[in-house]
Short mmCIF file of C-alpha atoms in Angstrom, two decimals:
data_model
loop_
_atom_site.label_atom_id
_atom_site.label_comp_id
_atom_site.label_asym_id
_atom_site.label_seq_id
_atom_site.Cartn_x
_atom_site.Cartn_y
_atom_site.Cartn_z
CA MET A 1 80.15 83.99 -23.94
CA SER A 2 76.70 82.75 -22.95
CA PHE A 3 75.78 79.31 -21.65
CA LEU A 4 72.88 76.99 -22.32
CA ALA A 5 71.61 75.40 -19.12
CA ARG A 6 69.67 72.16 -19.08
CA LYS A 7 67.87 70.83 -16.00
CA VAL A 8 69.14 67.32 -15.33
CA ARG A 9 68.72 64.47 -12.88
CA GLY A 10 71.85 64.89 -10.80
CA ASN A 11 71.70 61.34 -9.45
CA LEU A 12 72.22 59.93 -12.91
CA TRP A 13 75.16 62.23 -13.60
CA ALA A 14 76.76 61.37 -10.27
CA GLN A 15 76.47 57.68 -11.10
CA ALA A 16 77.90 58.23 -14.59
CA GLU A 17 80.99 60.14 -13.54
CA ASP A 18 83.41 57.24 -13.93
CA ALA A 19 85.91 58.38 -16.60
CA ASP A 20 86.06 54.91 -18.16
CA ARG A 21 82.45 55.24 -19.22
CA TRP A 22 83.27 58.35 -21.24
CA LEU A 23 86.19 56.97 -23.21
CA HIS A 24 85.51 57.84 -26.82
CA PRO A 25 83.31 56.60 -28.53
CA GLU A 26 81.61 55.25 -25.39
CA PHE A 27 79.27 57.23 -23.13
CA PRO A 28 76.86 56.47 -20.27
CA TYR A 29 73.76 55.65 -22.30
CA GLU A 30 71.33 56.34 -19.43
CA LEU A 31 72.13 60.06 -19.67
CA LEU A 32 70.36 60.19 -23.03
CA ALA A 33 67.15 60.12 -20.99
CA ASP A 34 68.12 63.55 -19.71
CA LEU A 35 67.90 64.91 -23.25
CA SER A 36 64.46 63.57 -24.03
CA GLU A 37 61.30 65.54 -23.49
CA LYS A 38 57.93 64.00 -22.74
CA GLU A 39 56.49 65.63 -25.80
CA GLY A 40 58.26 66.15 -29.09
CA HIS A 41 61.85 66.19 -30.18
CA LEU A 42 62.79 69.68 -28.99
CA ILE A 43 65.21 69.99 -26.09
CA SER A 44 64.40 72.75 -23.64
CA VAL A 45 67.34 74.86 -22.35
CA TRP A 46 67.85 78.27 -20.75
CA GLU A 47 70.42 80.82 -21.90
CA VAL A 48 72.36 82.54 -19.13
CA SER A 49 75.30 84.95 -19.34
CA THR A 50 77.64 83.10 -16.97
CA VAL A 51 77.69 79.90 -14.91
CA ASP A 52 76.89 82.01 -11.82
CA ASP A 53 74.11 84.03 -13.47
CA PRO A 54 71.44 84.67 -10.77
CA ASN A 55 68.75 84.23 -13.42
CA LEU A 56 69.37 80.48 -13.28
CA GLN A 57 68.08 80.34 -9.71
CA ARG A 58 64.95 82.16 -10.89
CA VAL A 59 64.57 79.53 -13.59
CA ALA A 60 64.80 76.85 -10.90
CA ALA A 61 62.05 78.56 -8.93
CA ALA A 62 59.84 78.97 -12.00
CA LEU A 63 60.28 75.32 -12.99
CA THR A 64 59.39 74.28 -9.46
CA VAL A 65 56.13 76.20 -9.67
CA ALA A 66 55.39 74.65 -13.04
CA GLY A 67 56.18 71.13 -11.85
CA THR A 68 53.90 68.59 -10.27
CA ASN A 69 55.95 67.97 -7.13
CA LYS A 70 54.23 69.11 -3.98
CA GLU A 71 57.55 69.51 -2.20
CA ILE A 72 60.18 72.00 -3.26
CA GLN A 73 63.25 69.98 -4.16
CA SER A 74 66.86 70.61 -5.02
CA MET A 75 67.69 71.08 -8.68
CA GLU A 76 70.74 70.72 -10.88
CA PHE A 77 71.57 72.20 -14.26
CA ARG A 78 74.34 71.32 -16.68
CA LEU A 79 75.78 74.23 -18.62
CA THR A 80 77.40 74.32 -22.03
CA PRO A 81 78.83 77.30 -23.94
CA ARG A 82 76.33 78.19 -26.64
CA VAL A 83 79.04 78.52 -29.27
CA ASP A 84 80.12 74.92 -28.61
CA VAL A 85 76.57 73.67 -29.06
CA GLU A 86 76.21 75.58 -32.32
CA ALA A 87 79.58 74.29 -33.45
CA LEU A 88 78.07 70.81 -33.38
CA GLY A 89 75.58 71.99 -36.00
CA ILE A 90 72.68 72.06 -33.54
CA THR A 91 70.03 74.70 -34.18
CA VAL A 92 69.28 76.95 -31.19
CA THR A 93 65.92 78.73 -31.36
CA SER A 94 64.49 81.37 -29.00
CA THR A 95 61.03 80.44 -27.76
CA ASP A 96 58.83 81.56 -24.88
CA GLY A 97 59.56 79.70 -21.65
CA GLY A 98 55.90 79.57 -20.72
CA THR A 99 56.58 79.78 -16.99
CA SER A 100 54.80 81.98 -14.45
CA ASP A 101 57.87 84.22 -14.27
CA ALA A 102 57.70 86.54 -17.28
CA SER A 103 61.16 87.92 -16.54
CA ILE A 104 62.90 84.67 -17.39
CA ASN A 105 60.69 83.35 -20.20
CA ARG A 106 62.76 85.30 -22.71
CA LEU A 107 65.79 83.18 -21.73
CA HIS A 108 64.22 80.00 -23.01
CA ARG A 109 65.76 78.24 -26.00
CA GLU A 110 65.04 75.03 -27.87
CA LEU A 111 67.50 72.70 -29.52
CA SER A 112 66.02 70.90 -32.46
CA ARG A 113 66.67 68.16 -35.00
CA LEU A 114 69.53 66.49 -33.16
CA THR A 115 71.11 63.41 -34.64
CA SER A 116 72.21 60.62 -32.31
CA GLN A 117 75.83 61.65 -32.81
CA GLN A 118 75.02 65.27 -31.90
CA ALA A 119 73.13 64.11 -28.82
CA VAL A 120 76.12 62.12 -27.58
CA GLU A 121 78.47 65.02 -28.27
CA LEU A 122 76.08 67.37 -26.46
CA LEU A 123 76.25 65.08 -23.42
CA ARG A 124 80.04 65.29 -23.53
CA LEU A 125 79.78 69.08 -23.59
CA MET A 126 77.41 69.03 -20.62
CA ARG A 127 79.71 66.84 -18.55
CA PRO A 128 82.20 69.30 -17.02
CA GLN A 129 80.06 72.19 -15.83
CA GLY A 130 77.05 72.16 -13.57
CA ARG A 131 75.25 74.20 -11.00
CA ALA A 132 73.19 72.85 -8.15
CA PHE A 133 70.56 74.55 -6.04
CA SER A 134 69.39 73.23 -2.71
CA ALA A 135 65.68 73.07 -1.97
CA LYS A 136 66.21 75.93 0.46
CA ALA A 137 67.79 78.09 -2.24
CA VAL A 138 64.96 77.32 -4.66
CA ALA A 139 62.41 78.13 -1.95
CA ARG A 140 64.17 81.41 -1.17
CA SER A 141 64.12 82.42 -4.81
CA LEU A 142 60.48 81.45 -5.09
CA ALA A 143 59.57 83.55 -2.06
CA GLU A 144 61.53 86.50 -3.43
CA GLY A 145 59.70 86.13 -6.72
CA LEU A 146 56.37 86.25 -4.93
CA VAL A 147 57.33 89.26 -2.85
CA SER A 148 58.64 91.20 -5.85
CA ASN A 149 55.62 90.19 -7.96
CA ARG A 150 57.81 88.44 -10.51
CA LEU A 151 55.67 85.42 -9.75
CA PRO A 152 51.92 85.92 -9.49
CA ARG A 153 50.30 85.12 -6.15
CA GLU A 154 47.99 82.68 -7.93
CA VAL A 155 50.79 80.12 -8.11
CA ILE A 156 50.56 79.60 -4.36
CA ASN A 157 48.57 76.63 -3.22
CA GLN A 158 48.41 74.94 0.14
CA ALA A 159 51.11 72.39 -0.65
CA LEU A 160 53.51 75.01 -1.99
CA LEU A 161 52.93 77.29 0.97
CA TRP A 162 53.59 74.45 3.38
CA SER A 163 56.75 73.50 1.52
CA LEU A 164 57.98 77.13 1.52
CA ASN A 165 57.39 77.17 5.25
CA ARG A 166 59.24 73.88 5.74
CA GLN A 167 62.24 75.26 3.87
CA GLY A 168 62.26 78.33 6.07
CA ALA A 169 61.50 80.72 3.21
CA VAL A 170 58.22 82.00 4.66
CA SER A 171 56.48 82.01 8.01
CA ILE A 172 52.81 81.16 8.22
CA ILE A 173 51.04 83.46 10.65
CA VAL A 174 47.47 82.67 11.54
CA PRO A 175 45.70 85.87 12.65
CA PRO A 176 44.03 85.63 16.06
CA VAL B 1 46.32 52.34 23.96
CA THR B 2 45.68 49.43 26.29
CA LEU B 3 45.68 45.95 24.84
CA PRO B 4 42.33 44.38 25.57
CA LYS B 5 42.60 41.33 27.77
CA THR B 6 39.34 39.71 26.79
CA TRP B 7 37.13 39.36 23.79
CA GLU B 8 34.50 41.49 25.44
CA ASP B 9 36.99 44.30 26.01
CA TRP B 10 38.15 44.19 22.44
CA SER B 11 34.70 43.96 20.98
CA GLU B 12 33.49 46.89 23.03
CA SER B 13 36.39 49.22 22.22
CA SER B 14 36.27 48.24 18.56
CA ALA B 15 32.65 49.25 18.31
CA ALA B 16 33.36 52.48 20.15
CA ASP B 17 36.16 53.67 17.92
CA PRO B 18 36.14 52.10 14.44
CA ALA B 19 37.98 55.11 12.99
CA ARG B 20 41.24 53.93 14.50
CA SER B 21 41.72 51.42 11.71
CA ILE B 22 44.85 51.88 9.60
CA GLY B 23 46.39 49.84 6.80
CA PHE B 24 47.25 46.21 7.32
CA PRO B 25 50.63 45.10 6.05
CA PHE B 26 50.20 41.46 5.16
CA THR B 27 49.93 40.04 1.69
CA MET B 28 47.90 36.89 1.94
CA ARG B 29 48.93 33.93 -0.15
CA GLN B 30 47.63 30.37 -0.42
CA PRO B 31 45.62 28.80 2.40
CA LEU B 32 47.22 25.99 4.37
CA GLY B 33 44.03 24.60 5.81
CA ARG B 34 42.91 24.09 9.36
CA ASP B 35 45.60 23.45 11.93
CA ASP B 36 44.16 22.76 15.34
CA GLN B 37 47.50 22.53 17.08
CA PHE B 38 48.51 25.93 15.84
CA VAL B 39 45.16 27.44 16.61
CA GLN B 40 45.21 26.11 20.13
CA ALA B 41 48.35 28.06 20.84
CA TYR B 42 46.31 31.25 20.86
CA PRO B 43 44.12 32.54 23.65
CA GLU B 44 40.45 32.05 23.15
CA TRP B 45 39.63 35.69 22.62
CA ILE B 46 41.96 35.90 19.62
CA MET B 47 40.29 32.83 18.19
CA ARG B 48 36.97 34.52 18.52
CA ALA B 49 38.32 37.64 16.87
CA ALA B 50 39.54 35.48 14.02
CA HIS B 51 36.45 33.41 13.58
CA GLY B 52 33.64 35.77 14.31
CA GLU B 53 31.76 36.67 17.40
CA LYS B 54 29.93 33.39 17.55
CA GLY B 55 33.15 31.47 17.22
CA ASN B 56 31.62 28.84 14.98
CA GLU B 57 32.40 30.12 11.52
CA PRO B 58 34.83 28.33 9.17
CA TYR B 59 38.40 29.55 8.95
CA ASN B 60 41.69 28.89 7.27
CA LEU B 61 45.32 29.33 8.12
CA TRP B 62 47.18 31.33 5.56
CA THR B 63 50.83 31.61 4.81
CA VAL B 64 52.16 35.10 4.37
CA ASP B 65 55.03 35.75 2.01
CA VAL B 66 57.22 38.27 3.78
CA GLY B 67 59.32 39.13 0.77
CA SER B 68 62.39 36.95 1.08
CA GLY B 69 60.42 33.78 0.39
CA PRO B 70 60.03 30.44 2.12
CA GLU B 71 63.45 29.31 0.95
CA LYS B 72 64.89 31.54 3.65
CA GLY B 73 62.44 30.20 6.18
CA PHE B 74 60.39 33.35 6.33
CA VAL B 75 56.92 31.91 6.39
CA VAL B 76 54.43 33.54 8.67
CA ASN B 77 51.16 31.96 9.62
CA THR B 78 48.23 34.12 10.38
CA PHE B 79 44.50 34.08 9.82
CA ASN B 80 42.39 35.61 7.12
CA GLU B 81 38.81 35.23 5.99
CA ARG B 82 37.58 36.96 9.11
CA LEU B 83 38.05 40.69 9.00
CA ASN B 84 37.57 40.82 12.73
CA PHE B 85 41.05 39.51 13.16
CA VAL B 86 42.47 42.09 10.80
CA LYS B 87 40.58 44.81 12.60
CA ALA B 88 42.10 43.79 15.88
CA ALA B 89 45.62 44.08 14.51
CA ARG B 90 44.79 47.37 12.84
CA GLN B 91 43.44 48.94 15.94
CA TYR B 92 45.99 47.75 18.41
CA PRO B 93 49.67 47.70 17.39
CA GLU B 94 50.27 45.95 20.71
CA PHE B 95 47.98 43.20 19.52
CA LEU B 96 50.42 42.58 16.69
CA ASP B 97 53.34 42.37 19.10
CA PHE B 98 51.37 40.01 21.26
CA LEU B 99 50.40 37.88 18.32
CA LEU B 100 53.96 37.67 17.11
CA LEU B 101 55.28 36.63 20.47
CA THR B 102 52.68 33.94 20.86
CA PRO B 103 53.97 31.45 18.25
CA SER B 104 57.46 31.55 19.74
CA ARG B 105 55.96 30.60 23.04
CA ALA B 106 53.96 27.92 21.29
CA VAL B 107 57.12 26.50 19.70
CA ALA B 108 58.78 26.38 23.08
CA GLU B 109 55.85 24.38 24.37
CA GLY B 110 55.96 22.05 21.41
CA THR B 111 52.50 22.88 20.23
CA SER B 112 53.33 24.63 16.99
CA PRO B 113 55.43 23.79 13.90
CA SER B 114 59.00 25.07 13.97
CA LYS B 115 58.40 27.12 10.84
CA ASP B 116 56.41 29.53 12.96
CA GLN B 117 59.53 31.44 13.94
CA ILE B 118 57.99 34.84 13.66
CA THR B 119 59.46 38.15 14.62
CA LEU B 120 58.05 41.59 14.27
CA ASP B 121 61.09 42.58 12.25
CA LEU B 122 60.12 40.13 9.54
CA LEU B 123 56.64 41.53 9.34
CA VAL B 124 57.89 45.09 9.24
CA GLN B 125 60.26 43.99 6.50
CA SER B 126 57.31 42.57 4.64
CA ASP B 127 55.45 45.85 4.88
CA ALA B 128 58.55 47.77 3.86
CA GLY B 129 58.89 45.50 0.82
CA ARG B 130 55.32 46.16 -0.18
CA LEU B 131 55.88 49.89 0.19
CA TRP B 132 59.02 49.61 -1.93
CA ASP B 133 57.13 47.76 -4.69
CA ASP B 134 54.36 50.36 -4.62
CA ALA B 135 56.87 53.19 -4.94
CA HIS B 136 58.68 51.42 -7.78
CA ALA B 137 55.41 51.01 -9.68
CA ALA B 138 54.39 54.62 -9.02
CA LEU B 139 57.57 56.39 -10.12
CA ASP B 140 56.15 57.87 -13.30
CA GLU B 141 52.94 59.17 -11.77
CA GLN B 142 53.07 62.02 -9.28
CA ASP B 143 49.60 61.27 -7.91
CA ARG B 144 50.63 57.72 -7.07
CA ILE B 145 53.86 58.94 -5.49
CA GLU B 146 51.75 61.16 -3.23
CA ASN B 147 49.83 58.05 -2.27
CA VAL B 148 53.07 56.26 -1.45
CA LYS B 149 54.06 59.25 0.72
CA SER B 150 50.83 58.81 2.66
CA GLN B 151 51.55 55.10 3.03
CA LEU B 152 55.04 55.92 4.28
CA ASP B 153 53.58 58.29 6.88
CA LEU B 154 51.35 55.49 8.15
CA PHE B 155 54.24 53.05 8.06
CA LEU B 156 56.44 55.35 10.14
CA THR B 157 53.62 56.05 12.58
CA ARG B 158 52.98 52.38 12.99
CA TYR B 159 56.49 50.96 13.17
CA GLY B 160 58.59 53.93 14.23
CA GLU B 161 62.36 53.49 14.17
CA ARG B 162 62.00 49.78 13.49
CA GLY B 163 60.26 50.71 10.24
CA VAL B 164 63.00 53.14 9.27
CA ARG B 165 65.61 50.40 9.80
CA SER B 166 63.66 48.02 7.57
CA LEU B 167 63.47 50.59 4.81
CA SER B 168 67.14 51.39 5.19
CA LYS B 169 68.03 47.77 4.47
CA LEU B 170 66.20 47.99 1.15
CA ILE B 171 67.74 51.35 0.30
CA LEU B 172 71.32 50.44 1.13
CA ALA B 173 71.20 46.89 -0.26
CA ASN B 174 69.97 47.80 -3.74
CA VAL B 175 73.25 48.86 -5.32
CA PRO B 176 73.68 50.22 -7.93
CA SER B 177 70.87 52.37 -6.70
CA GLY B 178 67.88 53.48 -8.74
CA GLU B 179 65.00 55.89 -8.71
CA THR B 180 63.09 53.98 -6.02
CA ALA B 181 65.91 54.29 -3.49
CA TRP B 182 66.42 57.97 -4.35
CA THR B 183 62.70 58.62 -3.92
CA PHE B 184 62.64 56.93 -0.52
CA LEU B 185 65.64 58.89 0.69
CA GLN B 186 63.93 62.09 -0.39
CA MET B 187 60.71 61.10 1.36
CA LEU B 188 62.60 60.16 4.53
CA GLY B 189 64.24 63.57 4.45
CA GLU B 190 60.91 65.35 3.97
CA SER B 191 58.82 63.34 6.44
CA ALA B 192 57.33 65.28 9.33
CA ASN B 193 57.26 62.24 11.65
CA LEU B 194 59.05 63.52 14.76
CA ASN B 195 59.29 60.15 16.50
CA THR B 196 61.55 58.78 13.78
CA ALA B 197 63.62 61.92 13.18
CA ARG B 198 66.83 60.55 14.69
CA ALA B 199 66.55 57.19 12.90
CA ARG B 200 65.78 58.88 9.59
CA ARG B 201 68.76 61.19 9.93
CA GLU B 202 71.00 58.22 10.70
CA VAL B 203 69.81 56.36 7.61
CA LEU B 204 70.44 59.41 5.44
CA ALA B 205 73.89 59.82 6.96
CA ALA B 206 74.62 56.14 6.30
CA ALA B 207 73.50 56.51 2.68
CA LEU B 208 75.81 59.52 2.41
CA GLU B 209 78.70 57.13 3.09
CA SER B 210 77.55 54.57 0.51
CA LYS B 211 79.93 53.48 -2.24
CA ASP B 212 77.15 54.30 -4.72
CA ALA B 213 77.55 57.90 -5.91
CA ALA B 214 73.92 58.36 -6.91
CA LEU B 215 72.81 57.22 -3.47
CA ARG B 216 75.22 59.72 -1.88
CA TYR B 217 73.82 62.44 -4.13
CA ALA B 218 70.25 61.59 -3.11
CA ALA B 219 71.26 61.41 0.55
CA ALA B 220 72.86 64.86 0.30
CA THR B 221 69.66 66.40 -1.05
CA ALA B 222 67.57 64.54 1.54
CA LEU B 223 69.78 65.67 4.41
CA GLY B 224 69.43 69.21 3.09
CA SER B 225 65.65 68.85 3.25
CA PHE B 226 65.91 67.27 6.70
CA GLY B 227 67.82 70.29 7.97
CA GLY B 228 69.37 70.90 11.37
CA ALA B 229 72.88 71.02 12.79
CA ASP B 230 73.45 67.24 12.83
CA ALA B 231 72.48 66.86 9.18
CA ALA B 232 74.80 69.73 8.25
CA GLU B 233 77.61 68.11 10.23
CA ALA B 234 77.15 64.84 8.34
CA LEU B 235 77.34 66.75 5.06
CA ARG B 236 80.46 68.63 6.14
CA LYS B 237 82.21 65.40 7.15
CA ARG B 238 81.42 63.77 3.84
CA LEU B 239 82.60 66.80 1.90
CA ILE B 240 86.12 66.28 3.28
CA TRP B 241 86.39 62.92 1.50
CA GLU B 242 84.00 63.23 -1.39
CA LYS B 243 85.68 62.78 -4.79
CA ASN B 244 82.63 62.67 -7.03
CA VAL B 245 82.25 66.15 -8.54
CA SER B 246 78.45 65.96 -8.83
CA VAL B 247 78.01 64.84 -5.23
CA ARG B 248 80.46 67.51 -4.03
CA ARG B 249 78.55 70.16 -5.92
CA MET B 250 75.26 69.14 -4.34
CA ILE B 251 76.73 68.93 -0.83
CA GLU B 252 78.21 72.39 -1.26
CA ALA B 253 74.83 73.68 -2.46
CA GLU B 254 73.11 72.17 0.56
CA LEU B 255 75.66 73.72 2.93
CA SER B 256 75.64 77.17 1.33
#
């Protein structure tokens, strides 16, 4: 059974954990923001084989490189069994992830044409299972990606290098 | 840095090193008009800094809103119009301390209105409030957030642990917490300011004990970025009691 992982804002989910707020048909409305994309109606997710799939950490590293943050930060994903998502009638389509890491781009999926009811039910499915990565773990994965050439060297800029150094993932050695 | 004792000292060092200027925290509001009694409470060299080298240019007293508003008695009088005065405060943090102590002395001598109860804490609070507002307005734009980070660096350099305490009041008091508080916790965790390291860690540890789960989550990630044995110990202690599954998950990730 595979899982669909969606990057979320963990703060919001922590705040929305109160069981009373999930009593059917209610739900914490602010979490809907975690399903909206800046552009378009498609919801970006990543398909992984298990909750502990190491590919998810690579996804975290690739998303960090693609993001605008200058500091490497912790990241959380919520995971839902794919069959449960499809059982809601939601269409799951394979698309290219478009990240700098070609090895994980094939894992990218898009959920499309959700109704409001499906969106709320999807949030309920996302509620129980999550996986968090510390900034250090993301930095480690990023450094490994660079060393193994999964990530091209061109993604490194001064800010990223400094952040990798701060997280202890690389050492900066200035030649004499 | 030595606080200049005379106008000549100040004027000379100012001309020698203009690059020392950093941001000035006050938000100027409406003018109150000339107040000779208040003005006379200050040494002559400050007057000259405020009114120009010749000392004969017009000036105003201004009230400064320090965030909590006059209804709480937080009204601060200072001078504007003359950038010389601002420059002095920018270049010499001690000048600011000196300036802030002066009205209290003036009140004791009966030469200044009682509303001039000024403390440095109030001014730092004012600056922290401005920083908070800037961050709140900048949340959706990464470039502006980077600008707020730079402002925070200056703020921490200028006010040190006192500045961290002022920010912590805003962070811990705004419950339920929101993106602004989470952003500040993250920035406090990532800051490279060594002089405030202990105070920043203490604020993050305090936020980790907040009743607000999102604040605890943000504090956990910030403590992870902060790093070190003490931060890890704070995380371990919290993990013993933590009931919120999301916060637990993040603490465990930070400790792994």
